[in-house]
Amino acid sequence: MTCKPLLPALCAPLALAACATGPETVGGSSLAAQEAFWDALSSHCGGDRPGMAYAGGLVSDDARDADWAGKRMVAHWAECSADRVAIAFHVEDAEAPGGWNRSRTWIVTRSGAGPDMRLTLKHDHRHADGKADAMTFYGGTTADAGAARGQDFPVDAESIALFTREGLDASLTNVWRVEVDSADTPDGLFAYQLTRRNDPARLFRVEMRLSDPVAPPPPAWGW
């Protein structure tokens, strides 16, 4: 997330032992934390059918996000493959075509396997005509094993260069976080969060309750 108009931003406690040892036990079998996270993320994909969609909204109260407060939001698993999950993020917006801003898609990819797996989060931002926004495809890659339920994505060098070019110095220490429970988890949660290492007060967090699926929305712009 940045402070541009066409922009998009999870903090459950993490077990220190899991972070220290890398692999953790999930469901009785030993899996790397990132493998377990990927399995949970992918469980919302639809295979030959459209993926799941869930409604939610902003749960943080940073005054800098006042324009987001109270707006309906939907996260839709729009496209999935073996190593890529694209989640379209739709935000209610009376000034956007059809009353919804469909400019944002979160793309999570994986490389490697087991304890060596790394995940990357990128933000695809488009205009209503499908053209890429000037601020697009920024994000980061996991720096450690993380946890089965949540992964942190510190800003990468490519994104730092983009933010610097666009004069967005506040974003140079961004850390994005995605948390997700598997589709069969009672009262499960999906969350997207932004914090900044140089600004302890910065918190943008959106949550979707997985127990309340909704009909898939129209495609994100340009998809």
Coordinates of C-alpha atoms in Angstrom, one line a residue:
M1 CA 0.0 0.0 0.0
T2 CA 1.1 3.6 -0.7
C3 CA -0.6 6.9 -0.4
K4 CA -1.6 7.0 -4.0
P5 CA -5.4 7.1 -4.9
L6 CA -5.2 3.7 -6.6
L7 CA -3.6 1.8 -3.9
P8 CA -4.5 -1.0 -1.5
A9 CA -2.2 -2.8 3.6
L10 CA -1.9 -9.2 10.0
C11 CA -0.7 -9.5 13.5
A12 CA -1.4 -12.8 15.3
P13 CA 1.4 -13.8 17.7
L14 CA 3.9 -16.1 16.2
A15 CA 5.4 -19.0 18.1
L16 CA 9.1 -18.3 18.7
A17 CA 10.0 -22.0 18.4
A18 CA 8.5 -22.2 15.0
C19 CA 10.5 -19.3 13.8
A20 CA 13.7 -20.7 15.3
T21 CA 13.4 -24.2 13.9
G22 CA 11.8 -23.6 10.5
P23 CA 9.7 -26.7 10.0
E24 CA 6.7 -27.2 12.3
T25 CA 4.1 -29.9 12.9
V26 CA 0.8 -29.2 11.2
G27 CA -2.1 -31.6 11.3
G28 CA 0.2 -34.4 12.6
S29 CA 2.7 -34.2 9.7
S30 CA 6.0 -32.3 9.6
L31 CA 5.7 -29.5 7.0
A32 CA 7.7 -26.4 6.5
A33 CA 5.7 -23.4 7.8
Q34 CA 5.6 -21.9 4.3
E35 CA 4.3 -25.1 2.8
A36 CA 1.5 -25.2 5.3
F37 CA 0.7 -21.5 4.6
W38 CA 0.6 -22.2 0.9
D39 CA -1.7 -25.1 1.4
A40 CA -4.1 -22.9 3.4
L41 CA -3.9 -20.1 0.9
S42 CA -4.6 -22.6 -2.0
S43 CA -7.5 -24.2 -0.3
H44 CA -9.7 -21.3 -1.3
C45 CA -9.0 -21.9 -5.0
G46 CA -11.8 -23.3 -7.1
G47 CA -10.0 -25.7 -9.4
D48 CA -12.2 -25.7 -12.5
R49 CA -14.6 -23.3 -10.8
P50 CA -14.2 -19.7 -9.6
G51 CA -12.3 -19.5 -6.3
M52 CA -13.9 -18.4 -3.1
A53 CA -14.8 -14.8 -2.2
Y54 CA -15.2 -13.3 1.2
A55 CA -16.5 -10.0 2.6
G56 CA -15.0 -7.9 5.3
G57 CA -13.5 -4.5 5.9
L58 CA -11.0 -2.3 7.7
V59 CA -10.4 -3.2 11.3
S60 CA -7.4 -0.9 12.1
D61 CA -8.1 2.7 13.2
D62 CA -5.1 4.7 11.9
A63 CA -6.4 8.2 11.1
R64 CA -4.5 8.1 7.8
D65 CA -6.9 5.5 6.5
A66 CA -10.1 7.4 7.4
D67 CA -11.3 7.2 3.8
W68 CA -11.3 3.4 4.0
A69 CA -13.4 3.2 7.2
G70 CA -16.8 1.6 6.9
K71 CA -16.4 0.6 3.3
R72 CA -17.4 -2.9 2.2
M73 CA -14.5 -5.0 0.9
V74 CA -14.3 -8.4 -0.9
A75 CA -11.3 -10.6 -1.4
H76 CA -11.7 -13.0 -4.3
W77 CA -9.4 -15.9 -5.2
A78 CA -9.5 -15.0 -8.9
E79 CA -6.8 -17.1 -10.4
C80 CA -4.7 -20.0 -9.1
S81 CA -2.0 -22.3 -10.4
A82 CA 0.6 -24.6 -8.8
D83 CA 2.9 -21.7 -7.8
R84 CA 0.7 -18.6 -8.1
V85 CA -2.4 -17.3 -6.3
A86 CA -4.0 -14.0 -7.4
I87 CA -6.5 -12.5 -5.0
A88 CA -8.6 -9.6 -6.3
F89 CA -9.3 -7.0 -3.7
H90 CA -12.6 -5.0 -4.3
V91 CA -13.4 -1.9 -2.3
E92 CA -16.7 -0.1 -2.2
D93 CA -16.3 3.3 -3.8
A94 CA -19.2 5.5 -4.9
E95 CA -17.0 7.4 -7.3
A96 CA -15.8 4.3 -9.2
P97 CA -17.6 2.6 -12.1
G98 CA -20.4 0.4 -10.7
G99 CA -19.7 1.7 -7.2
W100 CA -16.6 -0.5 -6.7
N101 CA -12.9 0.1 -7.0
R102 CA -11.6 -3.1 -8.6
S103 CA -8.0 -1.8 -9.2
R104 CA -6.1 -4.0 -6.8
T105 CA -5.0 -7.6 -7.0
W106 CA -2.6 -9.3 -4.6
I107 CA -0.4 -11.9 -6.2
V108 CA 1.4 -14.5 -4.1
T109 CA 4.0 -16.8 -5.8
R110 CA 6.2 -19.5 -4.4
S111 CA 9.7 -20.8 -5.3
G112 CA 11.7 -23.6 -3.8
A113 CA 10.3 -26.3 -1.6
G114 CA 10.2 -27.4 2.0
P115 CA 12.3 -25.3 4.5
D116 CA 13.9 -23.6 1.4
M117 CA 10.6 -22.3 0.1
R118 CA 10.2 -18.6 -0.3
L119 CA 7.0 -16.7 -1.0
T120 CA 6.6 -13.3 -2.8
L121 CA 3.8 -10.9 -2.6
K122 CA 3.2 -8.3 -5.3
H123 CA 0.5 -5.7 -5.8
D124 CA -1.0 -5.4 -9.3
H125 CA -2.7 -2.0 -9.7
R126 CA -4.8 -1.2 -12.7
H127 CA -7.0 1.6 -14.0
A128 CA -10.6 1.0 -15.0
D129 CA -9.5 0.7 -18.6
G130 CA -7.1 -2.1 -17.6
K131 CA -3.9 -0.1 -18.0
A132 CA -1.3 -0.5 -15.3
D133 CA -1.1 2.3 -12.7
A134 CA 2.3 4.1 -12.3
M135 CA 2.5 2.5 -8.9
T136 CA 2.2 -1.2 -9.6
F137 CA 3.9 -4.6 -8.9
Y138 CA 5.6 -3.6 -5.7
G139 CA 5.9 -5.9 -2.7
G140 CA 8.4 -8.2 -1.1
T141 CA 9.7 -11.7 -0.4
T142 CA 9.7 -13.7 2.8
A143 CA 13.0 -13.5 4.7
D144 CA 12.4 -16.5 7.0
A145 CA 10.1 -19.5 7.5
G146 CA 7.4 -17.5 9.2
A147 CA 4.5 -19.4 10.5
A148 CA 1.8 -21.7 9.0
R149 CA -0.9 -19.1 9.6
G150 CA 0.9 -15.9 8.6
Q151 CA 3.8 -14.7 6.5
D152 CA 5.6 -11.3 6.4
F153 CA 6.8 -9.7 3.2
P154 CA 9.5 -7.0 3.8
V155 CA 9.8 -4.5 1.0
D156 CA 12.2 -5.6 -1.8
A157 CA 14.9 -3.6 -3.6
E158 CA 12.7 -3.3 -6.8
S159 CA 9.9 -1.7 -4.8
I160 CA 12.3 0.6 -2.9
A161 CA 13.5 1.9 -6.2
L162 CA 9.9 2.4 -7.4
F163 CA 8.9 4.2 -4.2
T164 CA 12.0 6.4 -4.3
R165 CA 11.3 7.3 -7.9
E166 CA 7.7 8.3 -7.0
G167 CA 8.7 10.3 -3.9
L168 CA 7.0 7.8 -1.5
D169 CA 9.8 7.8 1.1
A170 CA 7.3 6.7 3.9
S171 CA 7.0 3.4 2.1
L172 CA 10.7 2.5 2.0
T173 CA 10.4 0.3 5.1
N174 CA 7.0 -1.3 4.4
V175 CA 6.3 -4.8 5.7
W176 CA 3.2 -6.5 4.4
R177 CA 1.6 -9.5 6.1
V178 CA -0.9 -12.0 5.0
E179 CA -2.7 -14.4 7.4
V180 CA -5.0 -17.1 6.2
D181 CA -6.7 -20.2 7.7
S182 CA -7.6 -23.1 5.5
A183 CA -11.1 -23.2 3.9
D184 CA -12.3 -25.9 6.4
T185 CA -11.3 -24.0 9.5
P186 CA -14.3 -23.0 11.7
D187 CA -14.5 -19.3 12.1
G188 CA -11.4 -18.9 9.9
L189 CA -9.8 -15.6 9.0
F190 CA -8.1 -14.0 6.0
A191 CA -6.2 -10.8 6.7
Y192 CA -3.9 -8.3 4.8
Q193 CA -1.8 -5.9 6.8
L194 CA 0.7 -3.2 6.3
T195 CA 3.2 -1.9 8.9
R196 CA 6.4 0.1 8.6
R197 CA 9.7 -0.5 10.4
N198 CA 10.4 3.2 10.7
D199 CA 6.9 4.1 11.9
P200 CA 5.6 1.9 14.8
A201 CA 2.3 3.7 14.8
R202 CA 1.5 2.7 11.2
L203 CA -1.1 -0.1 10.9
F204 CA -3.4 -0.8 8.0
R205 CA -5.4 -4.1 8.5
V206 CA -8.2 -5.6 6.6
E207 CA -10.0 -8.8 7.7
M208 CA -12.4 -11.2 6.0
R209 CA -14.3 -13.9 7.9
L210 CA -14.1 -17.1 6.0
S211 CA -17.3 -18.3 7.5
D212 CA -19.2 -15.8 5.4
P213 CA -18.5 -16.5 1.7
V214 CA -20.1 -14.3 -0.9
A215 CA -20.8 -14.6 -4.6
P216 CA -17.6 -13.9 -6.7
P217 CA -17.6 -10.3 -7.9
P218 CA -16.8 -9.2 -11.5
P219 CA -13.1 -9.5 -12.5
A220 CA -10.6 -6.9 -11.3
W221 CA -9.8 -4.3 -13.8
G222 CA -7.6 -5.6 -16.6
W223 CA -8.1 -9.3 -15.6

